GROMACS .gro file of C-alpha atoms in nm:
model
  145
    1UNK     CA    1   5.079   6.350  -2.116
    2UNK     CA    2   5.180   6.055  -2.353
    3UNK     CA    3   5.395   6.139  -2.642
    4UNK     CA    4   5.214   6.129  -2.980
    5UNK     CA    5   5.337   5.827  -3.156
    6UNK     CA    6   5.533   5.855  -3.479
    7UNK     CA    7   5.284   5.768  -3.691
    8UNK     CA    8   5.012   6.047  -3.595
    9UNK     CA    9   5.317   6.269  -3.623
   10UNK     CA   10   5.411   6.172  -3.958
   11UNK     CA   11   5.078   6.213  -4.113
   12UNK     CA   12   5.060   6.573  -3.987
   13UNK     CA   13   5.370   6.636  -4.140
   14UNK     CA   14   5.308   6.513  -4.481
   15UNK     CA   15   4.904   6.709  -4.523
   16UNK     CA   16   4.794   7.036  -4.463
   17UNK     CA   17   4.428   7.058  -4.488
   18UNK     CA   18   4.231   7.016  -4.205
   19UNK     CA   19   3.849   6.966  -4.181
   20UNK     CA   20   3.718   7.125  -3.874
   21UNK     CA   21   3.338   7.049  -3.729
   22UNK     CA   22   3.166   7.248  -3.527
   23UNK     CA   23   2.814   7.340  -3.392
   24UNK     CA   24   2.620   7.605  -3.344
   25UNK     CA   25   2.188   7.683  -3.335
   26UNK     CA   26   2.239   7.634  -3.723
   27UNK     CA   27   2.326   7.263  -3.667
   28UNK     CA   28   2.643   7.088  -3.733
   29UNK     CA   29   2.892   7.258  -4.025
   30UNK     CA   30   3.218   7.157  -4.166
   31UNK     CA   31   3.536   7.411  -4.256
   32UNK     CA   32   3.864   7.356  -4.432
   33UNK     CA   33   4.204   7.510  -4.338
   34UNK     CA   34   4.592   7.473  -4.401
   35UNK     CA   35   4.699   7.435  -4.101
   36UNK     CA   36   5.064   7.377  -3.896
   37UNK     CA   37   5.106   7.105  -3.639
   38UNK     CA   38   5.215   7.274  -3.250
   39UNK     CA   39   5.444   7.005  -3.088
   40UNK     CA   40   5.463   7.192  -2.795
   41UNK     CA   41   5.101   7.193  -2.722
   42UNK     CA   42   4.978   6.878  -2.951
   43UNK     CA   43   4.763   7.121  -3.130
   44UNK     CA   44   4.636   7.278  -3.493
   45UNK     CA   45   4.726   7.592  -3.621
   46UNK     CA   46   4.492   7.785  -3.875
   47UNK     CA   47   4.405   8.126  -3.986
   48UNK     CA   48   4.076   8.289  -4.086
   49UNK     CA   49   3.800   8.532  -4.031
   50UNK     CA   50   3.627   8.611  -3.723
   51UNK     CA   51   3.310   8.675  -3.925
   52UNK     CA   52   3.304   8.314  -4.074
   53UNK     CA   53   3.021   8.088  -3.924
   54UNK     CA   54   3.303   7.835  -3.786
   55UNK     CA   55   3.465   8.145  -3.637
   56UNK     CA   56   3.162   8.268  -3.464
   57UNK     CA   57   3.062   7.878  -3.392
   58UNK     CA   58   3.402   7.826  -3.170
   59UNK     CA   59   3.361   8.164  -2.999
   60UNK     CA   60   3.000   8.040  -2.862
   61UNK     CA   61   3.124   7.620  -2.827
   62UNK     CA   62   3.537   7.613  -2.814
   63UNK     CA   63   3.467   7.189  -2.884
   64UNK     CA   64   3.573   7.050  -3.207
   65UNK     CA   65   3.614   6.775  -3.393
   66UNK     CA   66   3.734   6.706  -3.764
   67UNK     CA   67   4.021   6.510  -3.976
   68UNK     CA   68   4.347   6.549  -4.163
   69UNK     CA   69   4.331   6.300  -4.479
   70UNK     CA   70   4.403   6.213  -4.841
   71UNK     CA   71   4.173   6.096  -5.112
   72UNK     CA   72   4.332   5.787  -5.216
   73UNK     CA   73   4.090   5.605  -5.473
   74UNK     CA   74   4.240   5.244  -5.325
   75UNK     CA   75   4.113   5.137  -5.017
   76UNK     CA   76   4.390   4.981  -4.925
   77UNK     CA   77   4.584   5.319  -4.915
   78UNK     CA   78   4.356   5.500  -4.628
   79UNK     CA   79   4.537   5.695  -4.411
   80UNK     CA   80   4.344   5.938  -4.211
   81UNK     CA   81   4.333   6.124  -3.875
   82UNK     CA   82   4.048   6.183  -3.692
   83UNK     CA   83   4.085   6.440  -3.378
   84UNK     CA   84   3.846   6.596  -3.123
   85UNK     CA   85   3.966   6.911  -2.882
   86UNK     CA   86   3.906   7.238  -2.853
   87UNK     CA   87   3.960   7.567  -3.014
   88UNK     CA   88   4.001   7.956  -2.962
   89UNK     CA   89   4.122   8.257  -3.098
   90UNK     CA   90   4.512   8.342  -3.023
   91UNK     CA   91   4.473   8.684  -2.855
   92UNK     CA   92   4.811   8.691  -2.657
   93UNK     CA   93   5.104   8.874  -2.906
   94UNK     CA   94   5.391   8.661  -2.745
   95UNK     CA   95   5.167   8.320  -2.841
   96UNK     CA   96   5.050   8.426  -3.141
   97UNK     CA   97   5.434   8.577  -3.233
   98UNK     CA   98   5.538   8.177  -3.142
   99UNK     CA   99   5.303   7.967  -3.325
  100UNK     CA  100   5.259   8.207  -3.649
  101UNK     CA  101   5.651   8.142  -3.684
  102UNK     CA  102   5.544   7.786  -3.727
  103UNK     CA  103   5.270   7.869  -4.005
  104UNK     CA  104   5.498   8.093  -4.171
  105UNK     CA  105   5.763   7.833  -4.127
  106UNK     CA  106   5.527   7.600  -4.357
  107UNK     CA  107   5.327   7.809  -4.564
  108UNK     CA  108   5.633   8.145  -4.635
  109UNK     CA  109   5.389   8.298  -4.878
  110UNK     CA  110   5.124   8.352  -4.549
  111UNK     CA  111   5.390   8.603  -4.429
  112UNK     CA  112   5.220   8.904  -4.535
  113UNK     CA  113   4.905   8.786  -4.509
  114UNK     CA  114   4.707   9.003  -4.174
  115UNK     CA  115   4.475   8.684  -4.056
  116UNK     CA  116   4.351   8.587  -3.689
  117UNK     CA  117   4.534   8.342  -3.551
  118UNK     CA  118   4.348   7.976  -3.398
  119UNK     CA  119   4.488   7.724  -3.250
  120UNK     CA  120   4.260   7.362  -3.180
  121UNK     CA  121   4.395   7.205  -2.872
  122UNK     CA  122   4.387   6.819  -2.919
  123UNK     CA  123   4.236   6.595  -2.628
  124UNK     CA  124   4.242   6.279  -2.873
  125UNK     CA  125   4.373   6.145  -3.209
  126UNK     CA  126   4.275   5.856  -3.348
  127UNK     CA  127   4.482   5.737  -3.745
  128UNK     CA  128   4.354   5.471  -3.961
  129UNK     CA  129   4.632   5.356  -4.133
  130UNK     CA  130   4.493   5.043  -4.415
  131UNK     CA  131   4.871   5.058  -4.598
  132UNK     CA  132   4.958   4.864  -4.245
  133UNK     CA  133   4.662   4.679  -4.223
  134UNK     CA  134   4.332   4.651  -4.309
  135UNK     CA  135   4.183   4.883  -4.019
  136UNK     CA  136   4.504   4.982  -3.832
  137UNK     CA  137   4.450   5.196  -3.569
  138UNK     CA  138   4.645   5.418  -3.385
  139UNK     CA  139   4.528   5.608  -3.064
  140UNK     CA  140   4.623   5.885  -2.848
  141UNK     CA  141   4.487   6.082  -2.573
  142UNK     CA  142   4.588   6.390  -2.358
  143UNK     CA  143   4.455   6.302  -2.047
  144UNK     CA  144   4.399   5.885  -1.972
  145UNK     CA  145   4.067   5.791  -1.969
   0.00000   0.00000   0.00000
């Protein structure tokens, strides 16, 4: 696997919403999360319901897609990730022990909050970066295509 240039990683350092698409019989539908970056398996962290329609949605279809970005009102200030992958419910204690010390690690006032655990396994990243230039683009995949 190729490391995940600086510039991806720096970006999921400095946000912590994430939108998250999925799709289900409904059609497609859109969910936002904090979320914690893995390093260890190039993935998303996020908690939340198992009776939410996202929640039910990945259960049926694990493949998702969605972005981490800002809302800058300049154009020339776009920075945004865009990410596909897919995601699951953390049901092993030893993982979910592991990557909720991460979440907690970022977000300390989650530590007594009871929440399932998901984690979004990224296949491929793509940031738009217009502070660089005008339609910068960086890429990354898991696997080469």
């Amino acid at each position: 696997m190729q490391p995940v240039p600086s510039a991806i990683l720096a970006l999921l350092a400095d946000h912590h919403v994430l939108t998250l698409s999925v799709q289900d019989a409904q059609g497609p539908w859109a969910s936002s999360a904090f979320f914690v970056y893995d390093p260890r398996e190039v993935a998303l962290v996020f908690l939340g319901s198992l009776d939410t329609r996202h929640a039910r949605a990945i259960r049926a279809d694990p493949r998702v897609a969605g972005c981490v970005a800002g809302q800058p009102r300049d154009i020339s200030q776009i920075l945004g990730l865009q990410f596909s992958g897919r995601a699951r419910l953390v049901e092993d204690q030893d993982e979910q022990a592991r990557i909720l010390a991460l979440y907690h690690d970022r977000f300390p006032e989650t530590r007594s909050v009871s929440s399932p655990v998901w984690v979004a396994t990224l296949d491929v990243m793509k940031l738009t970066d217009n502070r660089v230039k005008f339609g910068s683009k960086t890429h990354w995949r898991r696997a080469e295509p």
